[in-house]
PDB file of N, CA and C in Angstrom:
ATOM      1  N   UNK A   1       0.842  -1.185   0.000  1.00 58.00           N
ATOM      2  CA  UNK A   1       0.000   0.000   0.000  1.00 58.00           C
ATOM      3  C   UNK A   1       0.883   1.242   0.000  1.00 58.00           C
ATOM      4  N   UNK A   2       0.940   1.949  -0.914  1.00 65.00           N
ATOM      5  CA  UNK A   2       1.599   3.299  -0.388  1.00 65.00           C
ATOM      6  C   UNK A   2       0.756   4.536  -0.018  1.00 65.00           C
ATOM      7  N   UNK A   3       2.023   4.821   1.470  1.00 76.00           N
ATOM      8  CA  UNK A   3       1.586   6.018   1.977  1.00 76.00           C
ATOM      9  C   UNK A   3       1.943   6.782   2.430  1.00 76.00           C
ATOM     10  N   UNK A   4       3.009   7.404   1.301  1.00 78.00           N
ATOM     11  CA  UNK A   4       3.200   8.912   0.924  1.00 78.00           C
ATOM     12  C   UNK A   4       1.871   9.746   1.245  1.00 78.00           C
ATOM     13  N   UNK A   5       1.145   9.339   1.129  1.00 78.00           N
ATOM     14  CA  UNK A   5       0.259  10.695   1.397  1.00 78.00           C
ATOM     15  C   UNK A   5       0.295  10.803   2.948  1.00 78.00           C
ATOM     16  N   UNK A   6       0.476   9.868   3.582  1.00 84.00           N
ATOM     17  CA  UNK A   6       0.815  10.161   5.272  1.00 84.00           C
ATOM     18  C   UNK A   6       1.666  11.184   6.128  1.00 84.00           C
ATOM     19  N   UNK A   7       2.789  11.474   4.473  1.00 84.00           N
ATOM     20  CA  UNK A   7       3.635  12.487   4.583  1.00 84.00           C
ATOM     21  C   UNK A   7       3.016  14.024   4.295  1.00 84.00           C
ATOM     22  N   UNK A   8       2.123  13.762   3.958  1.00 82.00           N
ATOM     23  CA  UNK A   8       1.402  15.284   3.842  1.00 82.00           C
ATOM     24  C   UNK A   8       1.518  16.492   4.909  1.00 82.00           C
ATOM     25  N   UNK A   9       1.548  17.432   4.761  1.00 84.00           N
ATOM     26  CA  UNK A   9       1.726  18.412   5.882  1.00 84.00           C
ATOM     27  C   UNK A   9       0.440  19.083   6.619  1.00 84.00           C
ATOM     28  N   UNK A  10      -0.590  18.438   5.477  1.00 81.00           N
ATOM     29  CA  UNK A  10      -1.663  19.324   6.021  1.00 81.00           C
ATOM     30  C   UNK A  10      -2.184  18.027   6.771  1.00 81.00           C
ATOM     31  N   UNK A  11      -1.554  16.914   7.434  1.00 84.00           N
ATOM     32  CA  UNK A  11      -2.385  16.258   8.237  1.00 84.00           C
ATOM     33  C   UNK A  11      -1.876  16.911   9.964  1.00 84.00           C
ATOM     34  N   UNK A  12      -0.922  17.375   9.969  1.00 87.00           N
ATOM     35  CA  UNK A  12      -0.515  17.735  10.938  1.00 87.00           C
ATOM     36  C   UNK A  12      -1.301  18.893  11.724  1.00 87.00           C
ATOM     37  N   UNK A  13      -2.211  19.637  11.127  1.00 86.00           N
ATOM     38  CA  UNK A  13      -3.265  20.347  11.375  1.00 86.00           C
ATOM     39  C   UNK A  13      -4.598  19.868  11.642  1.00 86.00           C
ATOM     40  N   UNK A  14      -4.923  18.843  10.653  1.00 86.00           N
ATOM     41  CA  UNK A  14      -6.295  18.255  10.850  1.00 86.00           C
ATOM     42  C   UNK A  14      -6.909  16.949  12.308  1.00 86.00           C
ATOM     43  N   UNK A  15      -8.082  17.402  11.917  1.00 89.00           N
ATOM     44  CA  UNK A  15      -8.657  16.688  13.002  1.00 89.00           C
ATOM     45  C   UNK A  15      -7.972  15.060  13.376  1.00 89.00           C
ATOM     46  N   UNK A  16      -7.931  14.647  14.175  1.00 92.00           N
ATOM     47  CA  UNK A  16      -7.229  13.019  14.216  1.00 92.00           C
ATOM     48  C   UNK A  16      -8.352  12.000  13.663  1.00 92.00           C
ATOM     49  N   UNK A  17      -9.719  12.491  13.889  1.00 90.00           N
ATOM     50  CA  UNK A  17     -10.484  11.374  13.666  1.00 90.00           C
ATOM     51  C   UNK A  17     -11.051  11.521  11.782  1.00 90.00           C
ATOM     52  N   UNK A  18     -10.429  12.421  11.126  1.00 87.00           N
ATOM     53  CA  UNK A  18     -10.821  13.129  10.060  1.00 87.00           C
ATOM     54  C   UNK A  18      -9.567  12.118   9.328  1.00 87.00           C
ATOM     55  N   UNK A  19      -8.445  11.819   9.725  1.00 88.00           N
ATOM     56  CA  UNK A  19      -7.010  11.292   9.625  1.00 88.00           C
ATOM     57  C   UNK A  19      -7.153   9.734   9.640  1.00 88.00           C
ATOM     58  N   UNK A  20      -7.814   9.492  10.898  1.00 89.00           N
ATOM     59  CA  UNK A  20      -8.166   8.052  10.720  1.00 89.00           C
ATOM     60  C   UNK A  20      -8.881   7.820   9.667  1.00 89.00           C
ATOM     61  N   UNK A  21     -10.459   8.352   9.539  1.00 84.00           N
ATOM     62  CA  UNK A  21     -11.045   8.463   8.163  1.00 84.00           C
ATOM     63  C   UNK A  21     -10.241   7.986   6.960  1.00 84.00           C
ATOM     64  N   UNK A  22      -9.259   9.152   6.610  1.00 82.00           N
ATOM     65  CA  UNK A  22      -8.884   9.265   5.299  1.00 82.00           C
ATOM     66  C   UNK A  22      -8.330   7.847   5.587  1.00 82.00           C
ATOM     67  N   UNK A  23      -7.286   7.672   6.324  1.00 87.00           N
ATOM     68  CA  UNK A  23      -6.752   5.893   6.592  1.00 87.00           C
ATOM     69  C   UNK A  23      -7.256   4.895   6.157  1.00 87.00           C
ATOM     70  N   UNK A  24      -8.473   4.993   6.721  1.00 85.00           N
ATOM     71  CA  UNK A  24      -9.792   3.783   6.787  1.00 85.00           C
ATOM     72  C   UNK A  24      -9.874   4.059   4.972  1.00 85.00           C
ATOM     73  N   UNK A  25     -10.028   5.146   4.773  1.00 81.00           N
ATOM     74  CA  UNK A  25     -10.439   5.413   3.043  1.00 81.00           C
ATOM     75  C   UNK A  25      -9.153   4.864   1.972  1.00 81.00           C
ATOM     76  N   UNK A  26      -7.723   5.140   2.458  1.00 82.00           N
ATOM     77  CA  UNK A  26      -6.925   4.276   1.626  1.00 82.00           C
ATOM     78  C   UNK A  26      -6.801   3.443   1.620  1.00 82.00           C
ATOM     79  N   UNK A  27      -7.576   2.372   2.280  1.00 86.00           N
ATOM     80  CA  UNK A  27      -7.164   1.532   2.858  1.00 86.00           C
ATOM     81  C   UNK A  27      -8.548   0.320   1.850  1.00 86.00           C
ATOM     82  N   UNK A  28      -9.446   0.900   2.123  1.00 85.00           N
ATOM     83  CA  UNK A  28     -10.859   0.598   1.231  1.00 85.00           C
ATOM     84  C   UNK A  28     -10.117   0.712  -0.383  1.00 85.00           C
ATOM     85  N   UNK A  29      -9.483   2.189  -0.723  1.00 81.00           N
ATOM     86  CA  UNK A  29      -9.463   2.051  -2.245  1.00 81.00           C
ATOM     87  C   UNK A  29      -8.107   1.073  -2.614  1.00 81.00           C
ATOM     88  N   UNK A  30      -7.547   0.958  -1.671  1.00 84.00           N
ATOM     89  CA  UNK A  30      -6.496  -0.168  -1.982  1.00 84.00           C
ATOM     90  C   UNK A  30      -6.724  -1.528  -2.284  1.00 84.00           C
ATOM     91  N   UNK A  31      -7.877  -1.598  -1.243  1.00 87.00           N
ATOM     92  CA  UNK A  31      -8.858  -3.130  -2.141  1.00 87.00           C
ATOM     93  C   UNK A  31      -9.410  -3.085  -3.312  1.00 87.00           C
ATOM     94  N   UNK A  32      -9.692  -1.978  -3.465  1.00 85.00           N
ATOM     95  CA  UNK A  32     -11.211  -1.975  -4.726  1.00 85.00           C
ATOM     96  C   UNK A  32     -10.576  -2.150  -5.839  1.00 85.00           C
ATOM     97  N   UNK A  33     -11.103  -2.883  -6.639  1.00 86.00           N
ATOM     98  CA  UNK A  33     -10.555  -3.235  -8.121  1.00 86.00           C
ATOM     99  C   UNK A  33     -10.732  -2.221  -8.448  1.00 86.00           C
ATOM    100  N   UNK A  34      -9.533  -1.498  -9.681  1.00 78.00           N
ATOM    101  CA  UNK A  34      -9.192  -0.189 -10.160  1.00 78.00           C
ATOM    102  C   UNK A  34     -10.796  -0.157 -11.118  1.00 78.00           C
ATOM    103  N   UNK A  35     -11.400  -0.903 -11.373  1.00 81.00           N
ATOM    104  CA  UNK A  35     -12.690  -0.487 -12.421  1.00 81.00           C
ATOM    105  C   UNK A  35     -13.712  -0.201 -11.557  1.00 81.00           C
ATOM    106  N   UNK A  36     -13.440  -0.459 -10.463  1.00 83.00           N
ATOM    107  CA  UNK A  36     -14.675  -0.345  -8.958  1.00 83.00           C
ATOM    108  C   UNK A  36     -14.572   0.892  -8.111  1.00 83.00           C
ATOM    109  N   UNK A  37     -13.483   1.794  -8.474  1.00 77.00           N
ATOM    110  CA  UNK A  37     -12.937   2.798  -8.417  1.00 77.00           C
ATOM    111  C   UNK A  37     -13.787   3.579  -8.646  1.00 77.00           C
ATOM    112  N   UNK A  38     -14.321   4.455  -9.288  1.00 75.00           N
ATOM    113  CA  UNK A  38     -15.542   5.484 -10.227  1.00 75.00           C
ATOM    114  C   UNK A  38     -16.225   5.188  -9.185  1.00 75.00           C
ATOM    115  N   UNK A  39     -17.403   4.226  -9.466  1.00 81.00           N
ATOM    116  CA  UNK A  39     -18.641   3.977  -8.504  1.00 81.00           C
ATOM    117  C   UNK A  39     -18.014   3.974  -6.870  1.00 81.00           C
ATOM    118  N   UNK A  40     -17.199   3.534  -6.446  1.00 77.00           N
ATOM    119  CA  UNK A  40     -17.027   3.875  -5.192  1.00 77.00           C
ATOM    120  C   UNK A  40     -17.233   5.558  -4.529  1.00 77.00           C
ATOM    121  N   UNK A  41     -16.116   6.200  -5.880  1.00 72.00           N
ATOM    122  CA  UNK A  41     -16.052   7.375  -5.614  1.00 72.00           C
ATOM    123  C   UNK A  41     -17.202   8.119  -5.185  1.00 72.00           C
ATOM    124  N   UNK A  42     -18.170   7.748  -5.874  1.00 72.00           N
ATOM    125  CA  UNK A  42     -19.122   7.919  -6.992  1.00 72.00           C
ATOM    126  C   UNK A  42     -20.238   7.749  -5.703  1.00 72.00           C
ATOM    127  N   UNK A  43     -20.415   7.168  -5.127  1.00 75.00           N
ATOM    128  CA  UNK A  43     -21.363   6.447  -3.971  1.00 75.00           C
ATOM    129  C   UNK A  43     -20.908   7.528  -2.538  1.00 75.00           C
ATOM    130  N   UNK A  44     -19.562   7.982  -2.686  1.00 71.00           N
ATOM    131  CA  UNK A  44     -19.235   8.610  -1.560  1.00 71.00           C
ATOM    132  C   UNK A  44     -19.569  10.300  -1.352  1.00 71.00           C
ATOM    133  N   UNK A  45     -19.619  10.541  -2.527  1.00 66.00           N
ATOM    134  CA  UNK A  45     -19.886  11.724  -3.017  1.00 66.00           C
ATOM    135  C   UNK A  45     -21.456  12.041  -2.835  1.00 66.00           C
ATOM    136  N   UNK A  46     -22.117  11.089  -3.379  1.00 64.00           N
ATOM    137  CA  UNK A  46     -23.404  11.129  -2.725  1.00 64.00           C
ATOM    138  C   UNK A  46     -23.948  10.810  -1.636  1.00 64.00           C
ATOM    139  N   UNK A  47     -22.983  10.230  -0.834  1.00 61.00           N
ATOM    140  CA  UNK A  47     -23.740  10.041   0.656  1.00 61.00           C
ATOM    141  C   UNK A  47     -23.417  11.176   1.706  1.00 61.00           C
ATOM    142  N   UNK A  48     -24.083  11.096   2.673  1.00 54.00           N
ATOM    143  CA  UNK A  48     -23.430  12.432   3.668  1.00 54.00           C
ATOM    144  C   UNK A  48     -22.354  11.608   4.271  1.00 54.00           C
ATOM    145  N   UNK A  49     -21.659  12.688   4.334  1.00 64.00           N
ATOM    146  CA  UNK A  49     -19.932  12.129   5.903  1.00 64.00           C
ATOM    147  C   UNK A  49     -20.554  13.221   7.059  1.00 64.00           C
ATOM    148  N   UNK A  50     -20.547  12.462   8.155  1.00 73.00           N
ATOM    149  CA  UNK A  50     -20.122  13.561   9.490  1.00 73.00           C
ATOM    150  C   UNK A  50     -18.997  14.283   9.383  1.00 73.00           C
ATOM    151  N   UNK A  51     -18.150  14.297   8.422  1.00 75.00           N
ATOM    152  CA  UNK A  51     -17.300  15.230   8.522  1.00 75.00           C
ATOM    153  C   UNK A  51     -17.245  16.251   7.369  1.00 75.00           C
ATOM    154  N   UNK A  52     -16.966  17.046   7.617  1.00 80.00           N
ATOM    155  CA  UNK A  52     -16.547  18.232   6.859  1.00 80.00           C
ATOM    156  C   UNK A  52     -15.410  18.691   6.609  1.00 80.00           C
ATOM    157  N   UNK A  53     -15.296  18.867   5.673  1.00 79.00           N
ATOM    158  CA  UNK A  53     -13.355  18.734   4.711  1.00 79.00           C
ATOM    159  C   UNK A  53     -13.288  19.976   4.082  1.00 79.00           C
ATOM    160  N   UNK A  54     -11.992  20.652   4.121  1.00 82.00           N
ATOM    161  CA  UNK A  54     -11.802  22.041   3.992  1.00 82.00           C
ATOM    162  C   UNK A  54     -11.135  21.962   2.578  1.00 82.00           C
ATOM    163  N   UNK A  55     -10.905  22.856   1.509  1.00 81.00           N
ATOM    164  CA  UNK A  55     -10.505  22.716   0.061  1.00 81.00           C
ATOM    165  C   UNK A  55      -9.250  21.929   0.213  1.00 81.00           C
ATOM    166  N   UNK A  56      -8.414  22.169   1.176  1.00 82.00           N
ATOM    167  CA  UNK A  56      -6.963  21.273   1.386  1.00 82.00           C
ATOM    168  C   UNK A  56      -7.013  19.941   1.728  1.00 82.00           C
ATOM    169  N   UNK A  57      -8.011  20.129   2.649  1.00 82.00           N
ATOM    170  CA  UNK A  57      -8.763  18.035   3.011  1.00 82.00           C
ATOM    171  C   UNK A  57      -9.146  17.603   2.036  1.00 82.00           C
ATOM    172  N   UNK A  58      -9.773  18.222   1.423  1.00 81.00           N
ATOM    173  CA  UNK A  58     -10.592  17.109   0.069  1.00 81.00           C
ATOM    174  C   UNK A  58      -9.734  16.970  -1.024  1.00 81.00           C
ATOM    175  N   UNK A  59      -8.345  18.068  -1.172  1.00 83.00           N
ATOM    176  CA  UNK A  59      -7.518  17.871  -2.191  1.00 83.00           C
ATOM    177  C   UNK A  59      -6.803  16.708  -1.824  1.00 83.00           C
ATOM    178  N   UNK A  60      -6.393  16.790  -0.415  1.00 81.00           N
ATOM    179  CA  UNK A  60      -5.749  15.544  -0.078  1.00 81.00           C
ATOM    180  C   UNK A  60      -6.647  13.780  -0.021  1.00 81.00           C
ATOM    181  N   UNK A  61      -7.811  14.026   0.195  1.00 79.00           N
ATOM    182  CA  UNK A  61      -8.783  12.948   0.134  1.00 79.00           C
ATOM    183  C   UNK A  61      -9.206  12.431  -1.294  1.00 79.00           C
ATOM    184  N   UNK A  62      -9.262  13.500  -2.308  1.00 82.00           N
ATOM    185  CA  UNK A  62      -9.050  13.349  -3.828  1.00 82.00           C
ATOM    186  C   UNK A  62      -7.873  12.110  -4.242  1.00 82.00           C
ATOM    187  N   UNK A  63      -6.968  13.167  -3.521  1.00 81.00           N
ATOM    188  CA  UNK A  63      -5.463  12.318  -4.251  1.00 81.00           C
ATOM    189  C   UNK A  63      -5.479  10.696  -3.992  1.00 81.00           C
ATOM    190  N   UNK A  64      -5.393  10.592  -2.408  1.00 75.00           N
ATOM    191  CA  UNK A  64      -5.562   9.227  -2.002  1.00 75.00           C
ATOM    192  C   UNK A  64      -6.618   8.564  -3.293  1.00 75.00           C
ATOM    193  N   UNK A  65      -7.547   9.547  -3.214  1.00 73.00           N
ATOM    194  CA  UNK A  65      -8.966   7.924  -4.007  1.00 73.00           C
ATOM    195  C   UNK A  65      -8.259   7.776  -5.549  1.00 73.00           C
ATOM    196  N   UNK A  66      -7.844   8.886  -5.949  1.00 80.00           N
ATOM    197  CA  UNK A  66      -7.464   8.702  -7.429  1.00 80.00           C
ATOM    198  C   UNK A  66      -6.420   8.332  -7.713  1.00 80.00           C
ATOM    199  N   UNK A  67      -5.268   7.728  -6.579  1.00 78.00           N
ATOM    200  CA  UNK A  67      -3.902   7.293  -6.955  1.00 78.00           C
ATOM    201  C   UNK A  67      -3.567   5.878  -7.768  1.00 78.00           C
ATOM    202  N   UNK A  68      -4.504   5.182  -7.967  1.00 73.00           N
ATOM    203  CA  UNK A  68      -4.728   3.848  -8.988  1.00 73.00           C
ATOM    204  C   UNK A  68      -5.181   4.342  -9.953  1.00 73.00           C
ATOM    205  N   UNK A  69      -5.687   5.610 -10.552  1.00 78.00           N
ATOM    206  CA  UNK A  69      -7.007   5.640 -11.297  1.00 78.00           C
ATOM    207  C   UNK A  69      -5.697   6.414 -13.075  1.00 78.00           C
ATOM    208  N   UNK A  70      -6.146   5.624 -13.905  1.00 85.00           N
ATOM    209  CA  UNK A  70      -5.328   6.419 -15.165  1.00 85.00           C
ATOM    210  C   UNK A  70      -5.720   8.051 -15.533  1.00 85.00           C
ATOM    211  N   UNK A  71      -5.128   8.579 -16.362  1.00 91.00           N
ATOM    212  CA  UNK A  71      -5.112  10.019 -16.500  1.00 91.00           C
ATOM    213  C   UNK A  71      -7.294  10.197 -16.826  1.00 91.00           C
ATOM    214  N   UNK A  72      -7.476   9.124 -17.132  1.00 89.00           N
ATOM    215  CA  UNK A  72      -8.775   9.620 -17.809  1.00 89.00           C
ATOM    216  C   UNK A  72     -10.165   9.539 -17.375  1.00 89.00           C
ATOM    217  N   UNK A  73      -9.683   8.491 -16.028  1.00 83.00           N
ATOM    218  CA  UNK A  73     -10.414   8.644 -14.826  1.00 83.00           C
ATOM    219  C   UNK A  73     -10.151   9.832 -13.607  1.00 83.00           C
ATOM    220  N   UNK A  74      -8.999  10.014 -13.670  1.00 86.00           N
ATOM    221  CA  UNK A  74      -8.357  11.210 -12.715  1.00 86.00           C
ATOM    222  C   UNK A  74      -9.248  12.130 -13.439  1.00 86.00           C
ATOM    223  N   UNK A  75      -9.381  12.807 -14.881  1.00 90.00           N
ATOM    224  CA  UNK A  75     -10.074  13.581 -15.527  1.00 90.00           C
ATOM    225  C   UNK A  75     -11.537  14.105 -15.228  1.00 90.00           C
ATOM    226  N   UNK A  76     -12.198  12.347 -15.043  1.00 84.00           N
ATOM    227  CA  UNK A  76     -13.882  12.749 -14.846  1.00 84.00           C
ATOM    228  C   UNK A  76     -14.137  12.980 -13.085  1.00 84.00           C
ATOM    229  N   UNK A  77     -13.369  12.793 -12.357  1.00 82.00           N
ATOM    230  CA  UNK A  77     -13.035  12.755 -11.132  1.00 82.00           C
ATOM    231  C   UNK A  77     -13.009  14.151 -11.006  1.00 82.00           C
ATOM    232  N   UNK A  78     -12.638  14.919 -11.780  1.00 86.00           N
ATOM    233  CA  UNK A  78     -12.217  16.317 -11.500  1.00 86.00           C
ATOM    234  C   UNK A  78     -13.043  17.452 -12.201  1.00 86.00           C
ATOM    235  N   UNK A  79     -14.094  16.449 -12.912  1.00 86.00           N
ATOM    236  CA  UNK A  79     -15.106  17.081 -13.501  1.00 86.00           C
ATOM    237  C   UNK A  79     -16.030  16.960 -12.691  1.00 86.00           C
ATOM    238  N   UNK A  80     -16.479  16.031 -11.808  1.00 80.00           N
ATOM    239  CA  UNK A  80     -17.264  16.192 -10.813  1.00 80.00           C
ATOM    240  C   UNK A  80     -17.322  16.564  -9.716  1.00 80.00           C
ATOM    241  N   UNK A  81     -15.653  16.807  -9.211  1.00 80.00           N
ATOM    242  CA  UNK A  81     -15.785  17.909  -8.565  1.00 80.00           C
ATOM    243  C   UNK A  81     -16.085  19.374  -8.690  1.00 80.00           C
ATOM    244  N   UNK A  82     -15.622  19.730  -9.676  1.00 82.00           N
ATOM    245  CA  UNK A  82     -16.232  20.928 -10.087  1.00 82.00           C
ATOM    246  C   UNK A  82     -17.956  20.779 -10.331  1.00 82.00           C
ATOM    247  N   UNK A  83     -18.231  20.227 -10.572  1.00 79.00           N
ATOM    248  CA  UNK A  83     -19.972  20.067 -10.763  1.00 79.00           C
ATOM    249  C   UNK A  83     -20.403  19.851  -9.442  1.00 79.00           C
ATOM    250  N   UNK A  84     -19.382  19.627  -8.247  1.00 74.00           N
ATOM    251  CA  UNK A  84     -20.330  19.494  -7.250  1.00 74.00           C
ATOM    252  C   UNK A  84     -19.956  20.904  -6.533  1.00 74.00           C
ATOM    253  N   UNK A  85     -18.528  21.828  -6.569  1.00 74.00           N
ATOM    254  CA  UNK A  85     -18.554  22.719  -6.113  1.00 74.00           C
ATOM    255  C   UNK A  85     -19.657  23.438  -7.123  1.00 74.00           C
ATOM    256  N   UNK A  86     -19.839  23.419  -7.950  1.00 78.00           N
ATOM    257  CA  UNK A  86     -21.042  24.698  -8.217  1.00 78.00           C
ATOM    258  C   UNK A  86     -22.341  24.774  -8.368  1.00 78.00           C
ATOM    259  N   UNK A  87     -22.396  23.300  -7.992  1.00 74.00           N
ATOM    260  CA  UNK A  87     -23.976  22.998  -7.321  1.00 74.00           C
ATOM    261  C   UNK A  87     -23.892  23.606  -6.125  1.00 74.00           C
ATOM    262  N   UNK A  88     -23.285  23.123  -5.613  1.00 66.00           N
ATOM    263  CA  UNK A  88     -23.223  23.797  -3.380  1.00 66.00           C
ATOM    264  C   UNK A  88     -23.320  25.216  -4.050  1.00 66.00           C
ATOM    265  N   UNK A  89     -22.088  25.887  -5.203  1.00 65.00           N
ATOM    266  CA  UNK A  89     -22.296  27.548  -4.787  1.00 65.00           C
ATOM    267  C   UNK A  89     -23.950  27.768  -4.814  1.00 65.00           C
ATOM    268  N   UNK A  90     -24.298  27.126  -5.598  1.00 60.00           N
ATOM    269  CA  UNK A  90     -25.628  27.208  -6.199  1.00 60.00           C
ATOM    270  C   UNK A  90     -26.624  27.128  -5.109  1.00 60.00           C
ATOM    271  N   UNK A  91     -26.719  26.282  -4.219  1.00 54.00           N
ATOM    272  CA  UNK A  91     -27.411  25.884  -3.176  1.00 54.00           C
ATOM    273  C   UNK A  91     -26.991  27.173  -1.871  1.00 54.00           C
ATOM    274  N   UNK A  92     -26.183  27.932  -1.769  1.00 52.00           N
ATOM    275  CA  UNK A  92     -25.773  28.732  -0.589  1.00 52.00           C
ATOM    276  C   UNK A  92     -26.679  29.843  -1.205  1.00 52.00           C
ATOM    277  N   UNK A  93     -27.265  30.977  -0.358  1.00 50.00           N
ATOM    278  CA  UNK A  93     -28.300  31.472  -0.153  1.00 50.00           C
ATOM    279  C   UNK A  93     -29.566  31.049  -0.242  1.00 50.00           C
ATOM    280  N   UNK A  94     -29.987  30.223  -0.871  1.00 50.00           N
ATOM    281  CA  UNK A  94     -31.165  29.784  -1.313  1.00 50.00           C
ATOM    282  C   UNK A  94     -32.034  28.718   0.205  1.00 50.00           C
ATOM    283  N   UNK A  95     -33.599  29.102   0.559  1.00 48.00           N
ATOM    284  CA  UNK A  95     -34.047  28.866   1.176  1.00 48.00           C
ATOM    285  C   UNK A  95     -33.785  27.396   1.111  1.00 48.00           C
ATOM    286  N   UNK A  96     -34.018  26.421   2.359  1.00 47.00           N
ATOM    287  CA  UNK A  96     -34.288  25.049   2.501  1.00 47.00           C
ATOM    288  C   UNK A  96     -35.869  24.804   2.623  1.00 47.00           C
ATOM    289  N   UNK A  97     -36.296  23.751   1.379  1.00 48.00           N
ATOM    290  CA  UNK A  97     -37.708  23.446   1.148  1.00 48.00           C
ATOM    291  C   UNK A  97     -37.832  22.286   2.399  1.00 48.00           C
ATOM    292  N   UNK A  98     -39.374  22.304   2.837  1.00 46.00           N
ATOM    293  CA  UNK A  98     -39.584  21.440   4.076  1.00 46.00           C
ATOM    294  C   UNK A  98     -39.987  22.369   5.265  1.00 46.00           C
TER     295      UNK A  98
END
């Protein structure tokens, strides 16, 4: 398993249980067959986390999930992040229905 990303600097700031997380998360995409990759992503993105990840957490939580993934999955990976940051911008001011 590599984990260079353990060497990161911005873990030295973050929460410990946010750290374990990401752990627990390389640790999952290290199993997942590289074609099982996408939909994992893909499933996580749509579910809620109790945690909340700051643009530097999720860059670092990005990297980990996409470090198996070829240039062209790294690609759509990064297209949906952007589609999900500008849904949220999209969603900030706007009333909650219910």
């Amino acid at each position: 398993m590599n984990t260079a990303w353990k060497q990161d600097p911005r873990l030295k700031t973050m929460d410990p249980e946010k750290v374990k997380y990401l752990s627990n998360l390389a640790e999952t995409v290290e199993r997942t067959p590289k074609d099982k990759l996408m939909p994992l992503f893909m499933s996580m993105a749509a579910g809620s986390s109790q945690y909340h990840f700051s643009d530097d957490e999720t860059d670092l939580l990005v990297s980990i999930m996409t470090a198996k993934m070829n240039p062209a999955e790294k690609k759509r990976v990064e297209m949906l992040r952007s589609l999900s940051r500008r849904l949220g911008a999209g969603k900030q001011g706007r009333p909650k229905k219910g």
